[in-house]
Coordinates of C-alpha atoms and ligand atoms in Angstrom, one line a residue:
M24 CA 22.5 16.3 -6.9
K25 CA 22.3 19.2 -4.4
R26 CA 21.1 18.2 -0.9
G27 CA 17.6 19.2 -0.1
K28 CA 17.0 21.2 3.1
V29 CA 14.5 20.4 5.7
L30 CA 13.0 22.0 8.6
I31 CA 11.8 20.0 11.6
A32 CA 9.3 22.5 13.2
E33 CA 7.9 20.1 15.9
R34 CA 9.6 17.3 18.1
I35 CA 10.2 13.9 16.5
D36 CA 12.3 11.2 17.6
E37 CA 16.3 11.6 17.6
A38 CA 16.7 8.7 15.3
G39 CA 14.5 10.4 12.6
I40 CA 16.4 13.3 12.9
E41 CA 19.8 11.3 12.3
L42 CA 18.4 9.5 9.3
L43 CA 17.2 12.7 7.4
K44 CA 20.8 14.4 8.3
K45 CA 22.3 11.6 6.6
E46 CA 20.9 12.9 3.2
M47 CA 19.4 16.3 3.8
D48 CA 20.5 19.7 5.2
V49 CA 18.3 19.9 8.6
D50 CA 17.2 22.8 10.8
V51 CA 15.9 21.7 13.8
C52 CA 13.7 24.4 15.4
F53 CA 11.1 22.6 17.6
D54 CA 8.4 25.1 18.6
I55 CA 9.3 27.7 16.1
C56 CA 6.8 30.8 16.0
R57 CA 4.4 31.1 13.5
E58 CA 6.0 34.6 12.3
D59 CA 9.7 32.8 11.9
L60 CA 8.0 29.8 10.2
L61 CA 6.4 32.3 7.4
N62 CA 9.6 34.2 7.2
R63 CA 11.7 31.0 6.4
I64 CA 9.5 28.6 4.8
H65 CA 10.8 29.5 1.3
E66 CA 14.3 28.2 2.2
Y67 CA 13.0 24.7 2.5
Q68 CA 12.0 21.5 0.3
G69 CA 10.7 19.8 3.2
L70 CA 8.9 20.7 6.6
I71 CA 8.1 18.3 9.3
I72 CA 5.4 19.1 11.9
R73 CA 3.1 17.3 14.4
S74 CA -0.3 18.8 15.1
D75 CA 0.5 22.4 16.4
N76 CA 1.6 24.1 13.0
K77 CA -1.2 25.0 10.5
I78 CA -0.6 24.3 6.9
N79 CA -2.7 26.5 5.2
K80 CA -2.8 28.9 2.2
E81 CA -1.2 31.5 4.0
L82 CA 1.9 29.5 4.5
L83 CA 1.8 27.4 1.3
D84 CA 2.0 31.0 -0.7
K85 CA 5.3 31.5 0.9
A86 CA 6.4 28.0 0.7
V87 CA 7.7 28.3 -3.0
N88 CA 10.3 25.5 -2.8
L89 CA 8.5 23.0 -0.6
K90 CA 8.1 19.7 -1.9
I91 CA 6.7 17.6 1.1
V92 CA 5.1 18.4 4.5
G93 CA 5.8 15.4 6.9
R94 CA 3.1 15.1 9.5
A95 CA 4.8 13.1 12.2
G96 CA 1.7 11.4 13.4
N97 CA -1.7 10.6 12.0
G98 CA -4.4 13.2 12.0
V99 CA -4.1 15.9 9.1
D100 CA -6.8 18.1 10.1
N101 CA -4.1 21.0 10.7
I102 CA -3.2 20.9 6.7
D103 CA -5.2 22.4 3.7
I104 CA -4.9 19.4 1.5
P105 CA -6.7 20.6 -1.4
E106 CA -4.3 23.8 -1.4
A107 CA -1.3 21.8 -1.0
T108 CA -2.3 19.5 -3.8
K109 CA -3.1 22.5 -6.0
R110 CA 0.6 23.4 -5.7
G111 CA 2.3 19.8 -5.9
V112 CA 3.2 19.6 -2.3
I113 CA 3.1 16.1 -1.0
I114 CA 1.4 15.7 2.3
A115 CA 2.4 12.5 4.0
N116 CA 1.7 10.9 7.4
T117 CA 2.6 8.1 9.5
P118 CA -0.8 6.5 9.9
D119 CA 0.2 3.0 11.4
S120 CA 2.9 4.2 13.5
N121 CA 1.4 5.1 16.4
S122 CA -2.1 3.4 16.4
I123 CA -1.3 1.0 19.1
S124 CA -0.1 3.6 21.3
A125 CA -3.4 5.4 20.9
C126 CA -5.6 2.5 21.2
E127 CA -3.8 1.7 24.4
I128 CA -4.2 5.1 25.7
A129 CA -8.1 4.8 24.8
I130 CA -8.3 1.5 27.0
A131 CA -6.3 3.0 29.8
H132 CA -9.0 5.9 30.0
M133 CA -11.8 2.9 29.9
F134 CA -10.2 1.3 32.9
A135 CA -9.2 4.3 34.6
G136 CA -13.1 5.4 34.3
S137 CA -14.5 2.1 35.4
R138 CA -12.1 1.9 38.3
N139 CA -12.0 5.4 39.5
F140 CA -8.2 5.2 39.0
T141 CA -7.2 8.8 39.0
Y142 CA -9.6 10.0 41.8
A143 CA -8.4 6.9 43.9
D144 CA -4.8 7.8 43.5
E145 CA -5.3 11.4 44.3
Y146 CA -7.3 10.5 47.3
L147 CA -4.9 8.2 48.9
K148 CA -1.8 10.3 48.1
G149 CA -3.7 13.0 50.0
G150 CA -3.6 11.0 52.8
N151 CA -7.0 9.5 52.8
W152 CA -8.2 5.8 52.9
G153 CA -11.4 4.6 51.6
R154 CA -12.9 1.9 49.3
E155 CA -16.8 2.3 49.2
I156 CA -16.6 5.7 47.3
F157 CA -14.6 3.8 44.5
M158 CA -17.3 1.4 44.0
G159 CA -16.6 0.7 39.8
N160 CA -17.5 -1.8 37.4
E161 CA -16.0 -4.7 35.7
L162 CA -15.6 -4.3 31.6
Y163 CA -16.1 -7.9 31.4
N164 CA -19.6 -8.8 29.8
K165 CA -20.2 -5.2 29.0
T166 CA -20.9 -4.0 25.6
L167 CA -18.1 -1.6 23.9
G168 CA -19.5 0.5 21.1
I169 CA -16.9 1.8 18.8
I170 CA -17.6 4.6 16.6
G171 CA -15.0 4.1 13.7
L172 CA -13.8 0.9 12.8
G173 CA -10.4 2.0 11.2
R174 CA -6.8 1.0 12.2
I175 CA -7.3 2.2 15.8
G176 CA -10.9 1.2 16.3
A177 CA -10.0 -2.4 15.0
L178 CA -7.0 -2.5 17.6
V179 CA -9.3 -1.5 20.5
A180 CA -12.0 -4.2 19.2
T181 CA -9.4 -7.1 19.3
R182 CA -7.9 -6.3 22.5
M183 CA -11.2 -5.4 24.4
K184 CA -12.8 -8.9 23.2
A185 CA -9.8 -10.5 25.0
F186 CA -11.5 -8.9 28.1
G187 CA -14.7 -10.8 27.7
M188 CA -16.7 -7.5 26.4
K189 CA -19.3 -7.7 23.7
V190 CA -17.9 -5.4 20.9
I191 CA -20.2 -3.4 18.4
A192 CA -19.4 -1.0 16.1
Y193 CA -20.8 1.9 13.8
D194 CA -18.7 2.9 10.9
P195 CA -20.9 3.4 7.5
Y196 CA -17.8 3.5 5.3
I197 CA -16.2 0.1 5.7
L198 CA -17.6 -3.1 4.2
G199 CA -19.3 -5.9 6.3
E200 CA -16.4 -8.3 5.8
R201 CA -14.2 -6.0 8.4
Y202 CA -17.0 -6.5 11.1
K203 CA -16.5 -10.0 10.5
R204 CA -12.8 -10.1 10.5
Y205 CA -12.7 -8.5 13.9
N206 CA -15.6 -10.6 15.3
V207 CA -17.6 -7.2 15.7
E208 CA -21.4 -6.9 15.4
K209 CA -22.4 -4.1 12.8
K210 CA -24.6 -1.2 13.8
E211 CA -26.5 0.1 10.7
T212 CA -27.0 3.6 12.5
L213 CA -25.2 5.6 15.3
E214 CA -28.6 5.6 17.2
E215 CA -28.5 1.9 17.5
L216 CA -24.9 1.9 18.9
L217 CA -25.7 4.6 21.3
K218 CA -28.7 2.9 23.0
E219 CA -26.7 -0.4 23.3
A220 CA -23.3 0.2 24.6
D221 CA -22.1 0.7 28.1
I222 CA -18.9 2.1 27.1
I223 CA -18.6 4.1 24.0
T224 CA -15.2 5.1 22.4
I225 CA -14.7 7.1 19.4
H226 CA -12.1 6.5 16.6
T227 CA -13.0 8.7 13.6
P228 CA -11.2 11.6 12.0
R229 CA -12.3 15.0 12.4
T230 CA -14.2 16.0 9.5
K231 CA -17.0 18.4 8.9
E232 CA -19.3 15.3 9.5
T233 CA -17.8 14.2 12.8
I234 CA -17.2 17.3 14.6
G235 CA -19.9 17.5 17.2
M236 CA -20.9 13.9 16.6
I237 CA -21.7 13.2 20.1
G238 CA -23.6 16.2 21.4
H239 CA -26.8 16.5 23.7
E240 CA -29.2 14.6 21.6
E241 CA -26.9 11.7 21.3
I242 CA -26.4 11.6 25.0
D243 CA -29.9 11.4 25.7
M244 CA -30.1 8.4 23.5
M245 CA -27.3 6.5 25.5
K246 CA -27.8 4.3 28.5
D247 CA -28.0 5.6 31.9
G248 CA -24.6 5.0 33.5
V249 CA -22.7 5.3 30.1
R250 CA -18.9 5.8 30.1
I251 CA -17.5 7.5 27.3
V252 CA -13.7 7.8 25.8
N253 CA -12.4 10.0 23.3
A254 CA -8.6 9.4 22.5
A255 CA -9.2 10.5 18.6
R256 CA -9.9 14.3 18.1
G257 CA -11.1 17.3 20.1
K258 CA -14.3 18.8 19.0
L259 CA -16.0 15.4 17.9
M260 CA -17.7 15.5 21.3
N261 CA -19.2 18.5 22.5
E262 CA -18.0 19.1 25.8
A263 CA -20.8 21.2 27.2
A264 CA -23.1 18.1 26.6
L265 CA -20.6 15.9 28.3
Y266 CA -20.7 18.3 31.3
E267 CA -24.5 18.3 31.6
G268 CA -24.5 14.5 31.0
L269 CA -22.1 14.0 34.0
K270 CA -23.9 16.7 36.2
S271 CA -27.2 14.9 35.8
G272 CA -25.4 11.4 36.4
K273 CA -26.4 10.3 33.1
I274 CA -22.9 10.0 32.3
K275 CA -20.8 7.6 34.9
S276 CA -17.4 8.8 33.5
V277 CA -15.5 10.5 30.8
G278 CA -12.0 9.9 29.6
L279 CA -10.4 12.4 27.3
D280 CA -7.0 12.5 25.8
V281 CA -8.1 15.2 23.1
H282 CA -9.8 18.4 23.9
E283 CA -11.9 21.0 22.3
Q284 CA -8.9 23.5 22.4
E285 CA -5.3 22.4 22.6
P286 CA -3.4 23.3 24.5
R287 CA -5.6 24.1 27.5
T288 CA -5.0 23.7 31.3
D289 CA -8.6 24.3 32.5
S290 CA -12.2 23.3 31.9
P291 CA -15.5 23.0 33.7
L292 CA -15.0 19.2 33.3
Y293 CA -12.3 19.2 35.6
E294 CA -14.7 19.6 38.6
F295 CA -15.7 16.1 38.2
K296 CA -13.9 13.5 40.0
N297 CA -15.1 10.6 37.5
V298 CA -13.5 12.7 34.4
T299 CA -9.8 11.7 33.5
V300 CA -7.8 13.8 31.4
T301 CA -4.6 13.5 29.6
P302 CA -3.0 16.2 27.4
H303 CA -3.2 14.3 23.9
I304 CA -0.4 12.0 24.9
G305 CA -2.0 9.2 22.8
A306 CA 1.2 8.9 20.7
T307 CA 3.5 9.8 23.6
T308 CA 5.3 6.4 23.8
V309 CA 9.0 5.5 23.2
E310 CA 7.8 3.0 20.8
A311 CA 5.2 5.2 18.5
Q312 CA 7.7 8.2 18.5
Q313 CA 10.7 6.0 17.3
N314 CA 8.2 4.5 14.6
V315 CA 7.0 7.8 13.8
G316 CA 10.3 9.6 13.7
M317 CA 11.9 6.9 11.3
T318 CA 8.8 6.7 9.1
I319 CA 8.3 10.5 8.6
A320 CA 12.0 11.0 8.1
Q321 CA 12.2 8.3 5.2
Q322 CA 9.1 9.7 3.5
V323 CA 10.5 13.4 3.5
I324 CA 13.8 12.0 2.0
N325 CA 11.7 10.3 -0.6
G326 CA 9.4 13.4 -1.2
I327 CA 12.5 15.6 -1.8
K328 CA 14.2 13.2 -4.1
G329 CA 11.0 12.9 -6.2
E330 CA 10.3 9.3 -5.6
L331 CA 7.1 7.8 -4.5
V332 CA 5.9 8.6 -0.9
P333 CA 4.1 5.6 0.5
N334 CA 1.8 7.3 2.9
A335 CA 1.2 10.4 0.8
V336 CA -2.5 11.5 1.8
N337 CA -3.1 13.4 -1.4
L338 CA -2.4 10.2 -3.3
P339 CA -4.1 7.2 -4.1
G340 CA -3.6 4.8 -1.0
I341 CA -0.6 2.8 -1.8
T342 CA 1.0 0.6 0.7
R343 CA 4.9 0.2 1.1
E344 CA 4.5 -3.4 -0.1
E345 CA 2.3 -2.4 -3.1
L346 CA 4.7 0.2 -3.8
R347 CA 7.6 -2.5 -4.1
E348 CA 5.4 -4.4 -6.6
M349 CA 4.4 -1.6 -8.6
K350 CA 7.9 0.4 -8.7
P351 CA 8.9 -1.2 -12.0
Y352 CA 5.6 -0.4 -13.7
I353 CA 5.7 3.2 -12.2
E354 CA 9.2 3.7 -13.5
L355 CA 8.3 2.3 -16.9
M356 CA 5.2 4.6 -17.4
E357 CA 7.4 7.8 -16.4
K358 CA 9.8 6.8 -19.2
L359 CA 7.0 6.1 -21.7
G360 CA 5.4 9.4 -20.9
K361 CA 8.9 11.2 -21.1
L362 CA 9.4 10.1 -24.9
Y363 CA 6.7 11.9 -26.7
Y364 CA 7.6 15.5 -26.0
Q365 CA 11.3 14.6 -27.0
L366 CA 10.2 13.3 -30.5
N367 CA 7.2 15.4 -31.3
T368 CA 6.3 19.1 -30.6
Q369 CA 2.7 18.9 -31.1
P370 CA 0.5 19.6 -27.9
V371 CA -1.3 16.2 -26.7
K372 CA -5.2 16.4 -26.6
Y373 CA -5.9 12.6 -25.7
V374 CA -4.1 9.7 -24.1
D375 CA -5.6 6.4 -24.3
I376 CA -3.9 3.8 -22.0
S377 CA -4.8 0.1 -22.1
Y378 CA -3.6 -2.3 -19.4
W379 CA -3.6 -5.7 -20.9
G380 CA -3.3 -9.4 -19.0
D381 CA -2.1 -9.6 -15.5
L382 CA -2.5 -5.8 -14.9
V383 CA -6.2 -6.6 -14.4
S384 CA -6.0 -5.7 -10.7
V385 CA -3.3 -3.1 -10.3
D386 CA -3.8 0.4 -9.1
I387 CA -3.8 2.0 -12.6
D388 CA -4.6 5.5 -10.9
I389 CA -0.9 5.9 -10.1
L390 CA 0.3 4.4 -13.1
Q391 CA -1.6 7.1 -15.3
R392 CA -0.1 9.7 -12.9
S393 CA 3.4 8.3 -13.6
F394 CA 2.6 8.6 -17.3
I395 CA 1.4 12.2 -17.3
K396 CA 4.2 13.4 -15.0
G397 CA 6.9 12.0 -17.4
L398 CA 4.9 13.4 -20.3
L399 CA 4.7 16.9 -18.8
E400 CA 7.9 17.2 -17.1
P401 CA 9.9 18.1 -20.5
V402 CA 7.6 20.7 -21.2
G403 CA 6.4 21.8 -17.7
K404 CA 6.6 25.4 -16.7
E405 CA 5.5 24.6 -13.3
K406 CA 6.9 21.6 -11.2
I407 CA 4.8 18.8 -11.8
N408 CA 5.0 15.5 -9.6
Y409 CA 2.6 12.7 -8.8
I410 CA 0.3 14.6 -6.8
N411 CA -0.7 17.6 -9.3
A412 CA -0.1 15.6 -12.3
M413 CA -3.5 15.0 -13.0
I414 CA -4.6 18.7 -12.1
I415 CA -1.9 19.9 -14.6
A416 CA -3.1 17.7 -17.2
E417 CA -6.7 19.0 -16.8
Q418 CA -5.4 22.6 -17.1
N419 CA -3.6 21.8 -20.3
G420 CA -6.9 20.2 -21.7
I421 CA -5.6 16.8 -21.8
G422 CA -8.2 14.2 -21.8
I423 CA -7.2 10.8 -20.3
R424 CA -9.1 7.6 -20.9
Q425 CA -7.9 4.1 -19.3
E426 CA -9.1 0.8 -19.9
R427 CA -8.2 -2.7 -18.3
M428 CA -8.3 -5.8 -20.9
T429 CA -8.6 -9.2 -19.1
E430 CA -6.9 -10.7 -22.4
Y431 CA -3.3 -11.1 -23.0
N432 CA -1.6 -9.0 -26.1
N433 CA 0.9 -10.4 -28.2
N434 CA 1.8 -12.9 -25.9
Y435 CA 2.8 -10.6 -22.9
S436 CA 1.9 -11.5 -19.9
N437 CA 1.5 -7.9 -19.1
L438 CA 1.3 -4.9 -21.3
I439 CA 0.5 -1.3 -21.3
T440 CA -0.3 0.3 -24.6
V441 CA -0.4 4.0 -24.9
K442 CA -2.1 6.0 -27.6
I443 CA -1.3 9.7 -27.9
T444 CA -3.6 12.0 -30.0
N445 CA -2.1 15.5 -30.5
N446 CA -3.6 18.6 -32.0
K447 CA -3.3 17.7 -35.4
N448 CA -5.1 14.3 -34.5
E449 CA -1.9 12.5 -35.3
K450 CA -1.3 9.4 -33.5
F451 CA 1.6 8.7 -31.2
T452 CA 1.8 4.7 -30.0
L453 CA 3.9 3.0 -27.2
A454 CA 3.9 0.0 -25.4
G455 CA 5.7 -1.4 -22.4
T456 CA 6.0 -4.3 -20.5
V457 CA 7.6 -5.5 -17.1
S458 CA 9.6 -8.6 -17.4
N459 CA 10.0 -11.5 -15.2
K460 CA 13.2 -10.1 -14.0
K461 CA 10.9 -6.9 -13.0
E462 CA 12.9 -4.7 -15.7
G463 CA 10.8 -2.3 -17.6
K464 CA 11.0 -2.5 -21.3
L465 CA 9.8 -0.4 -24.3
V466 CA 8.4 -3.0 -26.9
E467 CA 6.6 -0.8 -29.4
I468 CA 7.1 2.8 -30.6
Q469 CA 5.2 4.1 -33.6
G470 CA 4.6 0.6 -34.7
Y471 CA 8.0 -0.7 -34.6
E472 CA 8.4 -3.6 -32.5
V473 CA 11.3 -3.5 -30.2
D474 CA 12.7 -5.0 -27.1
V475 CA 14.8 -2.1 -25.2
K476 CA 15.3 -1.4 -21.5
P477 CA 15.3 2.2 -21.6
S478 CA 18.5 4.0 -20.1
R479 CA 18.8 7.4 -18.7
Y480 CA 20.4 8.7 -22.1
M481 CA 19.2 7.3 -25.5
L482 CA 19.6 8.1 -29.3
F483 CA 16.9 7.4 -31.6
V484 CA 17.7 7.4 -35.3
Q485 CA 15.1 7.0 -38.0
N486 CA 16.5 6.0 -41.4
R487 CA 15.4 4.5 -44.7
D488 CA 15.9 0.5 -44.7
V489 CA 18.8 0.1 -47.0
P490 CA 22.2 -1.5 -46.5
G491 CA 25.2 0.5 -44.8
V492 CA 23.6 2.8 -42.4
I493 CA 24.1 0.7 -39.4
G494 CA 27.8 0.9 -40.5
Q495 CA 27.7 4.6 -40.9
V496 CA 26.0 5.2 -37.3
G497 CA 28.8 3.2 -35.9
T498 CA 31.3 5.4 -37.5
I499 CA 30.0 8.5 -36.0
V500 CA 29.4 7.0 -32.8
G501 CA 33.1 6.1 -32.6
T502 CA 34.2 9.7 -34.1
E503 CA 32.0 11.6 -31.5
N504 CA 33.0 9.4 -28.8
I505 CA 29.6 8.1 -27.9
N506 CA 29.8 5.0 -25.6
V507 CA 26.9 2.8 -26.6
A508 CA 25.5 0.3 -24.1
T509 CA 23.0 -1.6 -26.4
M510 CA 21.7 -1.0 -29.8
Q511 CA 18.4 -2.2 -31.2
V512 CA 17.2 -2.2 -34.8
G513 CA 13.4 -2.3 -35.8
R514 CA 11.5 -2.0 -38.9
K515 CA 7.9 -2.6 -39.8
A516 CA 8.4 -4.2 -43.0
K517 CA 11.3 -4.9 -45.5
G518 CA 12.3 -1.8 -47.4
E519 CA 10.0 0.6 -45.2
L520 CA 11.7 3.2 -42.7
A521 CA 13.6 1.7 -39.9
L522 CA 14.3 2.7 -36.2
M523 CA 17.7 2.5 -34.3
I524 CA 17.4 2.9 -30.5
L525 CA 20.7 3.3 -28.7
N526 CA 21.3 3.2 -25.0
V527 CA 24.3 5.4 -24.6
D528 CA 26.4 6.4 -21.6
D529 CA 26.0 10.2 -21.9
E530 CA 23.9 12.6 -23.3
V531 CA 24.5 13.1 -27.0
S532 CA 25.4 16.6 -28.0
K533 CA 23.4 18.8 -30.6
E534 CA 26.8 19.2 -32.6
S535 CA 26.8 15.1 -32.7
L536 CA 23.2 14.9 -33.5
E537 CA 23.9 17.2 -36.6
K538 CA 26.6 14.5 -37.9
F539 CA 23.9 11.9 -37.8
K540 CA 21.5 14.1 -39.8
T541 CA 24.0 14.7 -42.8
V542 CA 24.0 10.9 -43.5
E543 CA 21.8 10.6 -46.8
N544 CA 19.4 7.8 -45.5
I545 CA 19.1 9.1 -42.0
L546 CA 15.8 11.3 -41.8
E547 CA 16.0 12.0 -37.9
A548 CA 18.3 11.7 -34.9
N549 CA 16.9 12.6 -31.5
T550 CA 18.6 12.7 -28.2
I551 CA 16.4 11.7 -25.4
I552 CA 16.9 12.0 -21.6
L553 CA 14.7 9.7 -19.2
Ligands
LIG697 P1 -8.6 5.3 10.3 O1 -8.9 6.2 9.3 O2 -7.8 4.1 10.2 O3 -10.1 5.0 10.8 C1 -11.1 6.1 10.9 C2 -12.5 5.3 10.7 O4 -13.5 6.2 11.0 C3 -12.5 4.6 9.5 O5 -13.0 3.5 9.1 C4 -13.8 5.7 8.7 O6 -14.7 4.8 8.1 C5 -14.4 5.9 10.2 N1 -15.5 7.0 9.8 C6 -15.1 8.3 9.3 N2 -16.1 9.0 9.5 C7 -17.3 8.3 10.2 C8 -18.3 8.5 10.7 N3 -19.1 9.9 10.3 N4 -18.9 7.7 11.5 C9 -18.3 6.5 11.7 N5 -17.1 6.2 11.4 C10 -16.5 7.1 10.7 O7 -8.0 6.4 11.4 P2 -7.1 5.8 12.6 O8 -5.5 5.9 12.5 O9 -8.0 4.5 13.3 O10 -7.3 7.2 13.6 C11 -8.5 7.4 14.2 C12 -8.4 8.8 15.1 O11 -7.6 8.8 16.0 C13 -8.2 9.8 14.0 O12 -8.9 11.0 14.5 C14 -6.6 10.3 14.8 O13 -6.5 11.6 14.3 C15 -6.5 9.8 16.0 N6 -5.3 9.6 16.6 C16 -5.2 10.0 17.7 C17 -3.9 9.9 18.7 C18 -3.7 10.7 19.8 O14 -2.7 11.0 20.2 N7 -4.6 10.5 20.9 C19 -2.9 9.2 17.8 C20 -3.4 8.8 16.6 C21 -4.4 9.0 15.8
LIG698 C1 -1.9 11.8 15.6 O1 -2.6 12.1 15.2 O2 -1.2 11.1 15.4 C2 -1.7 12.1 17.3 O3 -2.9 13.0 17.5 C3 -0.5 12.3 17.9 C4 0.2 13.8 17.4 O4 -0.5 14.5 17.0 O5 1.1 13.9 17.4

């Protein structure tokens, strides 16, 4: 297979670059300018960025070979995800890799603010000695208000509990169970949190809803002497409102790792000694960068090779562990999907998928995507992958229905049955299972019960159920030099049509297929590539 080509457009850790180079051709152009990026993007299957580059329609229109954008970090607000999804471009980030570092910088700003750290440092180094002007507050026994109890918010909660703080949180999108797990008091409204907290820290993504979440009105609701920290994203807090709050003395300190404009080196806020600022360095630690670099490199490799990417943000959320568990089912579904158009030419109208037995709690969204990817790949004019599979199915007018069945079917602990209805209202049925050895098996096709572990190359032969056909197939296989790995014969009832399924080592040529078709009792012979 030809090596993929990756452009690393923003700095990532050397270990990640080395990992990529083992499998891909890599161009490292940290700080590439927009014009160069637009001119060169068509060359690449993979692009790695952080937050400086905008991945929008303008760029995606030119990125004709792009399969994956790896966001080395967490926030994806610099990427137009719907545009990428339409084109089947995977967007993957590294959500867990820098969370601890981001959490620690938020906490550092809390301490810096409550103990006047940066001002005291500047004062002393400036040749002054003084203590009274640096009167601070303990965090102990104070109330910390966390807006957004996701990954980083929860890490902050756990750590600040250890400092003896009471922790309250507002996050309307999580279940009550999560508040209990972190021993955090749930606030039903933002207003409640704002009124009760001595220190407020925000850990939400930047969305239409969260931009400007803390403005003049919200600051008015806060306690006098409140301290505020933002290490999530610029624009979540209105800086003009923070300025006024600081000026009036309502706000005792502000700590910002993120800013309304980035990069930026000046702001009215810098006139205050009780404002601590850092240039968006939440993730700038050796540990975070190593984690981020290695994780994003591996994801980009997976994406270019067409494998599933655990942290793809435009795919249903699936963790690395879940992916390991699901892999045999995903591969099986893709293979089942690939069978239809290699055995049939009529366009598909509906696909009905039923999940039986132990599959009652698995993520069926990823399984239907895998099936559709496999189904449309042999006939797809456009590139199809897990990301755009459902969009392309819709564009092709294919209706998909799925159901989970709690009961066991035919004594299989897990079984996936698929019924395809085509344009002529003909039905095509398939079923597969994953064995205890974690091997995907085809166990039914068009009413024939079989037990086949599908290989890359296969031969399907349909014949009359009369003596001698197996021998004739054996002879042709020998004369055509087709090496057979396994062979299965299935029939519905004695004397009816039978089906032979052979796993073979190489693709069966058209010429060889014609030889099978010359045998009197053979009705159909098909070569299959999975
Ligand atoms: P996350 O997705 O795990 O958690 C975000 C939480 O915010 C979720 O629980 C969500 O329900 C909640 N939320 C969304 N909208 C909300 C709203 N309107 N009100 C209240 N809660 C809301 O994300 P995370 O990994 O914890 O990251 C949090 C933020 O930190 C992101 O903005 C991310 O980009 C940023 N970040 C910054 C740095 C840095 O260098 N400073 C590093 C990593 C992450
Ligand atoms: C992130 O979202 O991961 C951080 O803001 C750090 C970064 O952009 O690299």
